[in-house]
PDB file of C-alpha atoms in Angstrom:
ATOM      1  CA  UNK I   1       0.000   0.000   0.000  1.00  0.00           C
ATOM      2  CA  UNK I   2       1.066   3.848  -0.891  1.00  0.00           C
ATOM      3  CA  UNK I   3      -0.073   6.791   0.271  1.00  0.00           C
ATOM      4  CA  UNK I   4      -0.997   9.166  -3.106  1.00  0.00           C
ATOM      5  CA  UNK I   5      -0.776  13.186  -2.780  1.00  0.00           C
ATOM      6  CA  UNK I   6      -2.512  13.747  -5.743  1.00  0.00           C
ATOM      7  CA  UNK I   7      -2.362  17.281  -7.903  1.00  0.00           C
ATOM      8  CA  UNK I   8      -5.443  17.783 -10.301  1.00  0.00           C
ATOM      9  CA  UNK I   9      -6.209  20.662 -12.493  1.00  0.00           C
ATOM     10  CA  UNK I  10      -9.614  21.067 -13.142  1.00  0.00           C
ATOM     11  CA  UNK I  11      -9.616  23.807 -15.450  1.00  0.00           C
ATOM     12  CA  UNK I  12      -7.002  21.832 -17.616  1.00  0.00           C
ATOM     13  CA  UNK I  13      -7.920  20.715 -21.121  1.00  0.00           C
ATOM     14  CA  UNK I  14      -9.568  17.267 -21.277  1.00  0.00           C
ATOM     15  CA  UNK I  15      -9.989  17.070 -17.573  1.00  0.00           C
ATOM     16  CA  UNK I  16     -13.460  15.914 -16.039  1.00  0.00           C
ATOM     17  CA  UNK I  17     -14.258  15.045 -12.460  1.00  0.00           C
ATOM     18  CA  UNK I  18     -14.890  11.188 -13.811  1.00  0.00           C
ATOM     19  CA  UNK I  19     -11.563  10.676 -15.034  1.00  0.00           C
ATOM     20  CA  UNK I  20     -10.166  12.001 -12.222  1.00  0.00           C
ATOM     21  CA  UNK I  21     -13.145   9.974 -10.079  1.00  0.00           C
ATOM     22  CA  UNK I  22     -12.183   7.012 -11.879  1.00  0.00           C
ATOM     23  CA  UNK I  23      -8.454   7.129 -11.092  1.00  0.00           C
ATOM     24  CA  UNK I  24      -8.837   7.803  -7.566  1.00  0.00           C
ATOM     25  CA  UNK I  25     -10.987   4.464  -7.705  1.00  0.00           C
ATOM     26  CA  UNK I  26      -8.601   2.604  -8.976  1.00  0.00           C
ATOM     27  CA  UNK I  27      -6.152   3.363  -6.887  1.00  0.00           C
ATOM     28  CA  UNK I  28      -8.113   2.906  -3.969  1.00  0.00           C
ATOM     29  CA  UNK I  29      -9.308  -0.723  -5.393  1.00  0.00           C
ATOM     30  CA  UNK I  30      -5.655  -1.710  -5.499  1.00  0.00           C
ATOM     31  CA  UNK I  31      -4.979  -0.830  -2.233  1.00  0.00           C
ATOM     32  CA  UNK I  32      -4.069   2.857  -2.023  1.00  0.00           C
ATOM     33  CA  UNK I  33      -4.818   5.562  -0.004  1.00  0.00           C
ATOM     34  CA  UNK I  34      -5.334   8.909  -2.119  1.00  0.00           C
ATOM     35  CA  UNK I  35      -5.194  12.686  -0.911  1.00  0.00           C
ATOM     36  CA  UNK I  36      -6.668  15.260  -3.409  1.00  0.00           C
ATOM     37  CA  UNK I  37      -5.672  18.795  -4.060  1.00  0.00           C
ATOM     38  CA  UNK I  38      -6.828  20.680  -6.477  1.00  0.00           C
ATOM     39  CA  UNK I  39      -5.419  23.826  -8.023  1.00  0.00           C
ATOM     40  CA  UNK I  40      -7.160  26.946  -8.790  1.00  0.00           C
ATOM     41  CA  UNK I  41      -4.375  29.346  -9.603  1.00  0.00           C
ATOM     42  CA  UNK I  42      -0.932  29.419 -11.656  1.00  0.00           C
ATOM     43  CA  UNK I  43       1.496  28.469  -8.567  1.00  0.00           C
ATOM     44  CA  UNK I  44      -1.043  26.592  -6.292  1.00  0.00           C
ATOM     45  CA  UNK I  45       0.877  23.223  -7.541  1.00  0.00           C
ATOM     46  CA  UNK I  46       4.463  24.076  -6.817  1.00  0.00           C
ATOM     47  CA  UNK I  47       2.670  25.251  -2.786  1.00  0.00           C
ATOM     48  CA  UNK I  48       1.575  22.347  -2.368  1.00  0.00           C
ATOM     49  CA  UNK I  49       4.369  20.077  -3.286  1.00  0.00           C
ATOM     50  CA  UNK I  50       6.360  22.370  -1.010  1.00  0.00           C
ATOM     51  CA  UNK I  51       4.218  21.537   1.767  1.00  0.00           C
ATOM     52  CA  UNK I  52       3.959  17.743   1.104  1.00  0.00           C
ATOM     53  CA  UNK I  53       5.150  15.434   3.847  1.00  0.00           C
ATOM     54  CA  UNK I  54       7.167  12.279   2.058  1.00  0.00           C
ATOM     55  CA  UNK I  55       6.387   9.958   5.026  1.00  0.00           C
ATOM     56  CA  UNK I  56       2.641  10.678   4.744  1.00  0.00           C
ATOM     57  CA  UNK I  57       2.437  10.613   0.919  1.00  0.00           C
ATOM     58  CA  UNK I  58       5.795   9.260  -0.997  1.00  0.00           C
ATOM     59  CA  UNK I  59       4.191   9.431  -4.242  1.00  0.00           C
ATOM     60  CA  UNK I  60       2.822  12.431  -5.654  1.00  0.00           C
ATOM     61  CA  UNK I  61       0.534  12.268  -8.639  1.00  0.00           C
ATOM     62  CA  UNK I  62      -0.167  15.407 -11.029  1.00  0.00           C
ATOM     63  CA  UNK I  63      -3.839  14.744 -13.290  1.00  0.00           C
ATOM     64  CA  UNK I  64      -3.270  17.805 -15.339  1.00  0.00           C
ATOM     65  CA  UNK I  65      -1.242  19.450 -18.251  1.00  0.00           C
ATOM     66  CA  UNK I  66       2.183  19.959 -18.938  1.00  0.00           C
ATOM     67  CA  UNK I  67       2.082  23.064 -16.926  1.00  0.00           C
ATOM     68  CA  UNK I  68       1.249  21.492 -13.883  1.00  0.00           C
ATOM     69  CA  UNK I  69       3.480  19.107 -14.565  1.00  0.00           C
ATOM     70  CA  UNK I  70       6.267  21.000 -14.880  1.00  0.00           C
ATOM     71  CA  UNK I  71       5.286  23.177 -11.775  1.00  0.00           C
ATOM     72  CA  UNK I  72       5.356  20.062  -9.148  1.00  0.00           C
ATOM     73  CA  UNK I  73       8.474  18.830 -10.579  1.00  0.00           C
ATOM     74  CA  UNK I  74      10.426  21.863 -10.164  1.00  0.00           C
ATOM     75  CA  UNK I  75       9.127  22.094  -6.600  1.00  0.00           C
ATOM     76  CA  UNK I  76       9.834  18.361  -5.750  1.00  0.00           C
ATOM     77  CA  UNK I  77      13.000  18.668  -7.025  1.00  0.00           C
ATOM     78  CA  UNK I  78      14.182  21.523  -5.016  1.00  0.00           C
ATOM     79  CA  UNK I  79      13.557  19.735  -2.261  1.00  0.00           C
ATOM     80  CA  UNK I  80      16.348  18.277  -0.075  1.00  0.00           C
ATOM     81  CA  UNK I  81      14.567  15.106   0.548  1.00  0.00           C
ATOM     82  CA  UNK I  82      13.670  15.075  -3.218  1.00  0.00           C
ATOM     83  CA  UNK I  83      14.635  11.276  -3.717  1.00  0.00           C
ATOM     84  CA  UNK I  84      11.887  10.627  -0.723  1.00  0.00           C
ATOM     85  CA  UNK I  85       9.262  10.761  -3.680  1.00  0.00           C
ATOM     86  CA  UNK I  86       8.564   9.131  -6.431  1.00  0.00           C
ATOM     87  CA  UNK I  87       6.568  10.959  -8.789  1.00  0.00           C
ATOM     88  CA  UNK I  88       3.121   9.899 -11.814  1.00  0.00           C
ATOM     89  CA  UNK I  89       1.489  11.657 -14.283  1.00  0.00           C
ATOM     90  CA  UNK I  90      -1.843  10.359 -15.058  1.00  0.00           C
ATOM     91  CA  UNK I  91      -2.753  13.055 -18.238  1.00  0.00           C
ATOM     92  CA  UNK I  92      -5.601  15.723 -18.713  1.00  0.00           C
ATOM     93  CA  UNK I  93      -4.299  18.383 -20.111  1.00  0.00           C
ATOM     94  CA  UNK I  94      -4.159  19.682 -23.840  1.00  0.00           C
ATOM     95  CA  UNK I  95      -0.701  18.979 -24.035  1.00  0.00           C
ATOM     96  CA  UNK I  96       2.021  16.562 -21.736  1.00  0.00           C
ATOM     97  CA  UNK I  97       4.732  16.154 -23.411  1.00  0.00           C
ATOM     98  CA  UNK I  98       6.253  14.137 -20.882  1.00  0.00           C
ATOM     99  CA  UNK I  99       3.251  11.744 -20.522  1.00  0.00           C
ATOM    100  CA  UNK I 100       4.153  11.403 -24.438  1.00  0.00           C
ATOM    101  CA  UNK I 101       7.697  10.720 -23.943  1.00  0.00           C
ATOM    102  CA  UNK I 102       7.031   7.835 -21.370  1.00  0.00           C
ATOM    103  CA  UNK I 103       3.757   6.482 -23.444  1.00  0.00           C
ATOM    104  CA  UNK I 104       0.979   7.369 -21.277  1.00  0.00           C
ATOM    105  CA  UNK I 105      -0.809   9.331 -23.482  1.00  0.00           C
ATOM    106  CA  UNK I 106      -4.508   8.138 -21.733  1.00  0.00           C
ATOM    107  CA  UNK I 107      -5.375   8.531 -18.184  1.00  0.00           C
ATOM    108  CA  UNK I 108      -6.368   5.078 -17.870  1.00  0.00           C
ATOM    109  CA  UNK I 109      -2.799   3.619 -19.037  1.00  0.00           C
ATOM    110  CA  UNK I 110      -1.162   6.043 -16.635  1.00  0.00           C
ATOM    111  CA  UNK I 111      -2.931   4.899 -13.662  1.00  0.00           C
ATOM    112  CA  UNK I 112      -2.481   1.210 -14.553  1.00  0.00           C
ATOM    113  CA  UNK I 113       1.455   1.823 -14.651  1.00  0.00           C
ATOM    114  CA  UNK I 114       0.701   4.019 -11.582  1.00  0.00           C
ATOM    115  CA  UNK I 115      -0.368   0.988  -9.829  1.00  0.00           C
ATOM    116  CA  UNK I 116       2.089  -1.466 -11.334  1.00  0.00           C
ATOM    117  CA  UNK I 117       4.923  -0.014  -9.461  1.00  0.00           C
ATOM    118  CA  UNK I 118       7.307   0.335 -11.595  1.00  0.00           C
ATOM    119  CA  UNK I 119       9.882   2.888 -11.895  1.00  0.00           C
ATOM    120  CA  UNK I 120      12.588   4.658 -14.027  1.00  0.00           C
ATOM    121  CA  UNK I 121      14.803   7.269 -13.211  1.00  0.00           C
ATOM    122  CA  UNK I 122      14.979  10.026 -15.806  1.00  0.00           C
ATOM    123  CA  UNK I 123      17.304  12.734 -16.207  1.00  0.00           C
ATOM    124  CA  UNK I 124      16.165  16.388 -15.910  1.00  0.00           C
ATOM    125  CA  UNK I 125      17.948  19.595 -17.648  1.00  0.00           C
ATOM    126  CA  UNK I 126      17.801  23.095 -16.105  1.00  0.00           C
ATOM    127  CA  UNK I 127      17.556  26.981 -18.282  1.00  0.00           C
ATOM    128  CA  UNK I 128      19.530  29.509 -15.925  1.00  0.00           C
ATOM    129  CA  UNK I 129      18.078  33.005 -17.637  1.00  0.00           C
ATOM    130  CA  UNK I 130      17.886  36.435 -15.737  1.00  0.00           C
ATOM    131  CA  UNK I 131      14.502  35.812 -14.486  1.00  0.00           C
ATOM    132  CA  UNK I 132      16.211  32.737 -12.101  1.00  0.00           C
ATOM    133  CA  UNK I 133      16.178  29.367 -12.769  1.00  0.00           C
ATOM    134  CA  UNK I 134      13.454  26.166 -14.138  1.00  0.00           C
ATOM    135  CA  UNK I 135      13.697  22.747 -15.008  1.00  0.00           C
ATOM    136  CA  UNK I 136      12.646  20.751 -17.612  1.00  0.00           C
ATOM    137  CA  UNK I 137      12.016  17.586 -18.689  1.00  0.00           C
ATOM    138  CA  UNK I 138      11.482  16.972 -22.395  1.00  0.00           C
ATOM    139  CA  UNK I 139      12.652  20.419 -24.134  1.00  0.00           C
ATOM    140  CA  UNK I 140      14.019  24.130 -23.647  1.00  0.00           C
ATOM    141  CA  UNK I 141      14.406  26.058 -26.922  1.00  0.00           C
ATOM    142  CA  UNK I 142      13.822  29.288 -28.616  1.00  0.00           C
ATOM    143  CA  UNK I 143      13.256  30.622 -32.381  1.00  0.00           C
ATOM    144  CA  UNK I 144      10.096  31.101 -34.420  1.00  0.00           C
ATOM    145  CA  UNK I 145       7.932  28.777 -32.353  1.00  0.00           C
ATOM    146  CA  UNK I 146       8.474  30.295 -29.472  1.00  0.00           C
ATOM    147  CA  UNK I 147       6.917  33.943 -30.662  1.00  0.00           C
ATOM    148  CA  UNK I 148       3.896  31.768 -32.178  1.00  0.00           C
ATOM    149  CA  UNK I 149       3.416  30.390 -28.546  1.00  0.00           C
ATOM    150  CA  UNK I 150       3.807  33.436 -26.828  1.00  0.00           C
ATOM    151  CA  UNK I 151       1.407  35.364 -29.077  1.00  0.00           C
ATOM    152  CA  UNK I 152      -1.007  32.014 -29.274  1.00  0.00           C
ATOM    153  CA  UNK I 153      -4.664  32.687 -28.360  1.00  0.00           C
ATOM    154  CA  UNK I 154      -4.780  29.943 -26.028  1.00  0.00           C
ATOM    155  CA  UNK I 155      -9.173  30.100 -26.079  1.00  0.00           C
ATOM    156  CA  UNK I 156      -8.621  30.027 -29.853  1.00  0.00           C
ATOM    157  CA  UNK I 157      -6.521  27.243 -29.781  1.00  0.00           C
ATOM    158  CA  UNK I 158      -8.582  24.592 -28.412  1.00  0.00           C
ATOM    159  CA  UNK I 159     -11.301  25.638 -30.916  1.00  0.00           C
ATOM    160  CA  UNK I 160      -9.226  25.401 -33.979  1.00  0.00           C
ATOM    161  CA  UNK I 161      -6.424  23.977 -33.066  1.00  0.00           C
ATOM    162  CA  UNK I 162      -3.055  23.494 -35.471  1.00  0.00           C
ATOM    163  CA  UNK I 163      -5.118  26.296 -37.577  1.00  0.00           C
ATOM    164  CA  UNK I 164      -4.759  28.703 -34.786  1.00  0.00           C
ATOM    165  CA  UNK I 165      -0.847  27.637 -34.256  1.00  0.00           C
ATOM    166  CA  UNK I 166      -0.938  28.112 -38.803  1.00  0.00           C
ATOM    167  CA  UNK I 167      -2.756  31.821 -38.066  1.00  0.00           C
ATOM    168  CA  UNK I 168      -0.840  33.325 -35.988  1.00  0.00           C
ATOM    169  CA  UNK I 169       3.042  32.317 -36.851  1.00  0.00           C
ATOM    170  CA  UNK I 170       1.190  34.148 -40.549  1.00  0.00           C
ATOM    171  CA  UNK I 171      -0.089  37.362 -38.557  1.00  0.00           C
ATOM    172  CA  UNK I 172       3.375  37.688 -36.502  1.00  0.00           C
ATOM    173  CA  UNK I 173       5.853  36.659 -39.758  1.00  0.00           C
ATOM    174  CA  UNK I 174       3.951  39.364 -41.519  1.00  0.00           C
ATOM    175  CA  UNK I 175       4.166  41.808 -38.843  1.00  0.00           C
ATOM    176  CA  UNK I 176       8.050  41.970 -38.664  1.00  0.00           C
ATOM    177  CA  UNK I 177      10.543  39.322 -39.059  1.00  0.00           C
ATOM    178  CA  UNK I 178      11.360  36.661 -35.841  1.00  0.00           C
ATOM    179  CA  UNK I 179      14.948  37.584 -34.790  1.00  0.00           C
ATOM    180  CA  UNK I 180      17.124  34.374 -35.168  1.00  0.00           C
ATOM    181  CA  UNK I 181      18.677  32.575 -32.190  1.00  0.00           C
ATOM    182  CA  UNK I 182      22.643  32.096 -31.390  1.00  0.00           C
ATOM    183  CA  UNK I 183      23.931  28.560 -29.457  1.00  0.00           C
ATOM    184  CA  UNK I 184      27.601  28.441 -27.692  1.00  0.00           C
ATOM    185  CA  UNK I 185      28.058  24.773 -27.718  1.00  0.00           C
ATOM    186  CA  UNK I 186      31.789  23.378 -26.690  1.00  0.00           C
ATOM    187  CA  UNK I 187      32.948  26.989 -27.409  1.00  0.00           C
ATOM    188  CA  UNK I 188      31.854  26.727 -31.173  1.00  0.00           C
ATOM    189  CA  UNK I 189      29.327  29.522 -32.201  1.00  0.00           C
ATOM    190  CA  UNK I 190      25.810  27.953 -34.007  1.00  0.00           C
ATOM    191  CA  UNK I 191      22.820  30.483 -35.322  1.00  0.00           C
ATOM    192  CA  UNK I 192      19.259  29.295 -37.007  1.00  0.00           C
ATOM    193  CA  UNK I 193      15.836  30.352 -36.579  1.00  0.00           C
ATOM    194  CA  UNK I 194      15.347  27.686 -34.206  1.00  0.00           C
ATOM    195  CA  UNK I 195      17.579  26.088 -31.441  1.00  0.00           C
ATOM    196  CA  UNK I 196      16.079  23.694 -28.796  1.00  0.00           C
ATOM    197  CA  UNK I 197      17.796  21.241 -26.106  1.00  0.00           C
ATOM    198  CA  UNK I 198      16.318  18.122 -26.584  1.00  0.00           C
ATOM    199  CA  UNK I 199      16.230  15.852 -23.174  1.00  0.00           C
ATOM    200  CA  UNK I 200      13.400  13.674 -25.359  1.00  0.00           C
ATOM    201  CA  UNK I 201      12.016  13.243 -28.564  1.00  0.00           C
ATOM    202  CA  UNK I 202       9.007  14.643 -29.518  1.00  0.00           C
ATOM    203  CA  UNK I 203       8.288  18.714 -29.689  1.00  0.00           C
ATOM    204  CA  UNK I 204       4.802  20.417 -29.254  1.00  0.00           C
ATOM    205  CA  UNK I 205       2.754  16.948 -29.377  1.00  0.00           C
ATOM    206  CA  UNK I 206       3.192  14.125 -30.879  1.00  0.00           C
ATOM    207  CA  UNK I 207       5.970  15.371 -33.446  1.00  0.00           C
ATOM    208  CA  UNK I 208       9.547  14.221 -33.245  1.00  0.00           C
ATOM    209  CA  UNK I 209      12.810  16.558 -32.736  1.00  0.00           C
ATOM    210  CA  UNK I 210      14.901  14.345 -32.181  1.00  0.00           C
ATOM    211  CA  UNK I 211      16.172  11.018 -33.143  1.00  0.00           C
ATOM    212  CA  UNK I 212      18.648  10.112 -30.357  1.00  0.00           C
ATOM    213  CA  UNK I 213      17.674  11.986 -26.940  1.00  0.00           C
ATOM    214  CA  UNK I 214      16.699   9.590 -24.543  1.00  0.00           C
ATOM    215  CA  UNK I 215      15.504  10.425 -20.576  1.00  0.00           C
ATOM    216  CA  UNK I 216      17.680   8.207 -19.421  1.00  0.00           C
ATOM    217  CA  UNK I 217      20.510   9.599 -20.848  1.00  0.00           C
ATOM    218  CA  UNK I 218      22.578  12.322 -18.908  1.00  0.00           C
ATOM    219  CA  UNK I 219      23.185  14.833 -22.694  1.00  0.00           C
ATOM    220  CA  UNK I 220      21.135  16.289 -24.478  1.00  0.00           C
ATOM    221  CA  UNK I 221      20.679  16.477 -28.449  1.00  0.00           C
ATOM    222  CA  UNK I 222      20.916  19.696 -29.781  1.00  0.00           C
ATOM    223  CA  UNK I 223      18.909  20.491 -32.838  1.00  0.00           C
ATOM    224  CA  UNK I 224      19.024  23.852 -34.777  1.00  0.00           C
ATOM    225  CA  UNK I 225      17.447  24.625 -37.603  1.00  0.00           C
ATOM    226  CA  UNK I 226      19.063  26.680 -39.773  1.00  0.00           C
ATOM    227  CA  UNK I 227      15.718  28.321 -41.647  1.00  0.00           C
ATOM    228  CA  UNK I 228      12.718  27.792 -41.302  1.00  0.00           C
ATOM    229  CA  UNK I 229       9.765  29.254 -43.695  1.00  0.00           C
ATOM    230  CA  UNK I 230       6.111  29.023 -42.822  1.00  0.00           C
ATOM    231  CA  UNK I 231       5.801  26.424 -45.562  1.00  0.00           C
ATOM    232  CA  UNK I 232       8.116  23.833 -43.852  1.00  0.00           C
ATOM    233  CA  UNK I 233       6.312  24.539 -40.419  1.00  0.00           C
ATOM    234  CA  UNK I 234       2.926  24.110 -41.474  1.00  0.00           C
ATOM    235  CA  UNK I 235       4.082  20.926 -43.848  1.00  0.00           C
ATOM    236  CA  UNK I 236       4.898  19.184 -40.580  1.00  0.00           C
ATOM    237  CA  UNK I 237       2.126  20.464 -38.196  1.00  0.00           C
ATOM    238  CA  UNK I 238      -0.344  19.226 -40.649  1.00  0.00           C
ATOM    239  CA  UNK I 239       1.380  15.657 -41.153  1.00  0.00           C
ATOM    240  CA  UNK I 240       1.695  12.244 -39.664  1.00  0.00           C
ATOM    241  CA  UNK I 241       2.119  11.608 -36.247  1.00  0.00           C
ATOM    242  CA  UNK I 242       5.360  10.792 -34.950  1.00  0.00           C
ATOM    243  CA  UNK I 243       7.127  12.123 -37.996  1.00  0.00           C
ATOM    244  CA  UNK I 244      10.634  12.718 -37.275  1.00  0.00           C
ATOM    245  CA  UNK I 245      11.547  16.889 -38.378  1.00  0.00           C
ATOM    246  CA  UNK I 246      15.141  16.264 -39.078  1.00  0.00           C
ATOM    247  CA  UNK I 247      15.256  14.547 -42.544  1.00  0.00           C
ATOM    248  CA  UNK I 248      13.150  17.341 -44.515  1.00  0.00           C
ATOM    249  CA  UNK I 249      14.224  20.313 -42.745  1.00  0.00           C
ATOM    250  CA  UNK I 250      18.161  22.369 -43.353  1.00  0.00           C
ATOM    251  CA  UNK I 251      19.314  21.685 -39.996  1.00  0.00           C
ATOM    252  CA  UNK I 252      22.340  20.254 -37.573  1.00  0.00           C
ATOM    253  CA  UNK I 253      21.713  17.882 -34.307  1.00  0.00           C
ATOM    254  CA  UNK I 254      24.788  17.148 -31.781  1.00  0.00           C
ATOM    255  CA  UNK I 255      25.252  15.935 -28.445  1.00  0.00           C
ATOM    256  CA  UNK I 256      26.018  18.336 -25.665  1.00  0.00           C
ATOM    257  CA  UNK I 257      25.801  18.598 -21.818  1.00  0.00           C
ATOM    258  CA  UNK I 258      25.410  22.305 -21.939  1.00  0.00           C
ATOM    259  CA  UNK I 259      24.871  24.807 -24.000  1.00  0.00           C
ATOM    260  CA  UNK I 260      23.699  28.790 -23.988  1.00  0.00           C
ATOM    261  CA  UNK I 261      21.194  30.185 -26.099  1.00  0.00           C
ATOM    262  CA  UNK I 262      20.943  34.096 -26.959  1.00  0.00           C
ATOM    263  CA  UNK I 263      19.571  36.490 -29.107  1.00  0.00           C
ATOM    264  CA  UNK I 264      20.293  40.455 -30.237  1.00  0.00           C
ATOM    265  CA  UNK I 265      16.448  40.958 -29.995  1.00  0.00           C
ATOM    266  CA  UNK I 266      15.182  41.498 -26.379  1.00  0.00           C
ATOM    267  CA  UNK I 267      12.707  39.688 -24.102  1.00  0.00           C
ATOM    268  CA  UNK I 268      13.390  36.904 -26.274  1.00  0.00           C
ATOM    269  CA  UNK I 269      10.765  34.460 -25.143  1.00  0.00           C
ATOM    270  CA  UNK I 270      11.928  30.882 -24.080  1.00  0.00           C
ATOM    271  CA  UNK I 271      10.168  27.828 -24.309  1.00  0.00           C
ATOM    272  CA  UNK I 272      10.105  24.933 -21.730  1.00  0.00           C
ATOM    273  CA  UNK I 273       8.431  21.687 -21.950  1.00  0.00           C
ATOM    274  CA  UNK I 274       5.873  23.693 -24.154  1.00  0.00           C
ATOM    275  CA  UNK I 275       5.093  26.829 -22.392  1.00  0.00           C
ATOM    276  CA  UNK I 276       6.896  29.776 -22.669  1.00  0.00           C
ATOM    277  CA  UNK I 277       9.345  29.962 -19.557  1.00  0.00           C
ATOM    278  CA  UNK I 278      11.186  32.918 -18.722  1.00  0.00           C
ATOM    279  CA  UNK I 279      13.708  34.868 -21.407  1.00  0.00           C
ATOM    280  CA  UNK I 280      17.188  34.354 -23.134  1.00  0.00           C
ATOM    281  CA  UNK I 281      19.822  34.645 -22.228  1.00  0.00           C
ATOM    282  CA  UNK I 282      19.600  30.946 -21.297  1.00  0.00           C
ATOM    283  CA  UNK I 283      22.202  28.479 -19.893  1.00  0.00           C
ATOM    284  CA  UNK I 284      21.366  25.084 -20.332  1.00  0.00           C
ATOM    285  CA  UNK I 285      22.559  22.138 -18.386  1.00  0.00           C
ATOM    286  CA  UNK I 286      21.997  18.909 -17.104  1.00  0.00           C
ATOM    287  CA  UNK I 287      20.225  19.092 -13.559  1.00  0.00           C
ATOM    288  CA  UNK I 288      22.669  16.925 -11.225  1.00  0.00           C
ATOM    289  CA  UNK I 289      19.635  15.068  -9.501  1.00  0.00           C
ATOM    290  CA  UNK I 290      17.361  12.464 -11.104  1.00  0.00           C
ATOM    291  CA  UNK I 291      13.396  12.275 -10.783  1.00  0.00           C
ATOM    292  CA  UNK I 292      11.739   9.064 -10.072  1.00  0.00           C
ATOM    293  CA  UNK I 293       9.197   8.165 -12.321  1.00  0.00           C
ATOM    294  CA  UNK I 294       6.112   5.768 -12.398  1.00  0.00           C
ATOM    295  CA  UNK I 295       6.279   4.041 -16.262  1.00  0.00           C
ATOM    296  CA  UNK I 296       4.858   1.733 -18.493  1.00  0.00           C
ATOM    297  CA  UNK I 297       5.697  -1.752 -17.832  1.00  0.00           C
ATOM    298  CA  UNK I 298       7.505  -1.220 -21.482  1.00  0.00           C
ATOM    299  CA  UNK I 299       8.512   1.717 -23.408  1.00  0.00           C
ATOM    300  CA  UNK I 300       8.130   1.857 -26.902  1.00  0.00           C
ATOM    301  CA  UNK I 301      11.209   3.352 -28.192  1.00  0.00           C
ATOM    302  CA  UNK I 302      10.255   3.416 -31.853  1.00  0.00           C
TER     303      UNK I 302
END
């Protein structure tokens, strides 16, 4: 038997009080005992992970978004007693990357590894920039996406969707141009239109940006892409699934452990995990502390 501390969002994208209803049964039906908190405000997640007690609940559980997500884990892992917890994701948001990565893309999956026990250890990267310091766990990057993001309707968006993303990188490339992006990496100087740190694979859903990043792996691939026009964005938000962005696209991918991203332009917004986090100047490293993870009994790697 575990104790749960679990972190909902109700106001995230797909959630509804029977998923979450359901979950909580499920847990309870294997033998768990489950503590609910729900968030109402941008913040209330990372309070009460601060306040958690790791001998009355050892696992925390976030039902929510990659916001949320990303909230609790910087908060758990700023604790000292950080590798007291082991930590779930059971998926309700519009987008979890990190559910994604690990192949729990439905709540019902998630709890079902949940309950299976077991667990993988997963390595974590960190974005120093003047407003302090966040973690991440899939992706930190900047470029052309990240203006879309930061200008994205978000209401819009979950009525239309990859249209909305297709509208407004149109209304702000037409406006003025995106500023381009600079990377130190190993003391060698790298500029494109798009830079991101890659801890995992995919990028903005279920789209792949890298070929070789793995969680488990304490580096990072580094993708930058040299140009990128509104044709070749659109051409891969609008195909497949799982389609890999390197092959079509005039880019470069390496392996690094850190790296430093900057631009000339100012407030130059920075994207982690999704959501834009913070502004360049960024340092990027590999955090020294790993997060324990609930997973699939099996991870598709493909």
């Amino acid at each position: 038997m575990t104790n749960f501390l679990l972190i909902s969002n109700p106001k995230s994208g797909s959630f509804n009080k029977e998923t979450l209803a359901d979950a909580v049964a499920s847990f309870e039906k294997a033998g768990h005992v489950v503590s609910v908190c729900e968030t109402s405000h941008k913040g209330d997640g990372a309070k009460i992970m601060a306040a958690a007690d790791h001998e009355k609940t050892p696992a925390v559980i976030v039902a929510g978004g990659g916001g949320l997500v990303s909230e609790v884990i910087d908060a758990l892992m700023n604790r000292d007693d950080y590798d007291k917890f082991t930590f779930g994701i059971i998926p309700t948001g519009s987008l979890n990357v990190l559910a994604l990565e690990m192949g729990l893309t439905e709540p019902e999956a998630a709890v079902n590894a949940i309950c299976s026990g077991k667990i993988q250890k997963i390595t974590l990267g960190q974005a120093k920039t003047p407003e302090g310091t966040r973690l991440f766990t899939v992706l930190a990057g900047a470029g052309n996406d990240t203006w879309v993001v930061k200008k994205l309707n978000l209401k819009l968006k979950k009525c239309s969707g990859k249209w909305e993303f297709f509208k407004t990188f149109l209304r702000v490339s037409l406006i003025s141009s995106i500023p381009s992006v600079k990377a130190e990496i190993d003391g060698r100087p790298y500029d494109g239109d798009m830079i991101c740190a890659c801890n995992g694979k995919y990028y903005g859903g279920p789209f792949r940006a890298a070929e070789l990043s793995d969680l488990s792996e304490d580096e990072f691939e580094v993708v930058i892409l040299k140009k990128v026009t509104l044709f070749d964005l659109m051409k891969h938000i609008f195909s497949a699934p799982m389609k890999y962005l390197l092959p079509e696209m005039n880019a470069v991918a390496l392996k690094a452990k850190t790296l430093k991203i900057t631009s000339d332009a100012p407030a130059y917004p920075l994207q982690i995990d999704g959501d834009i986090i913070n502004t360049l100047p960024a340092e990027i490293s590999v955090f020294p502390k790993k997060l324990a993870l609930y997973t699939r009994l099996k991870i598709d790697k493909k």
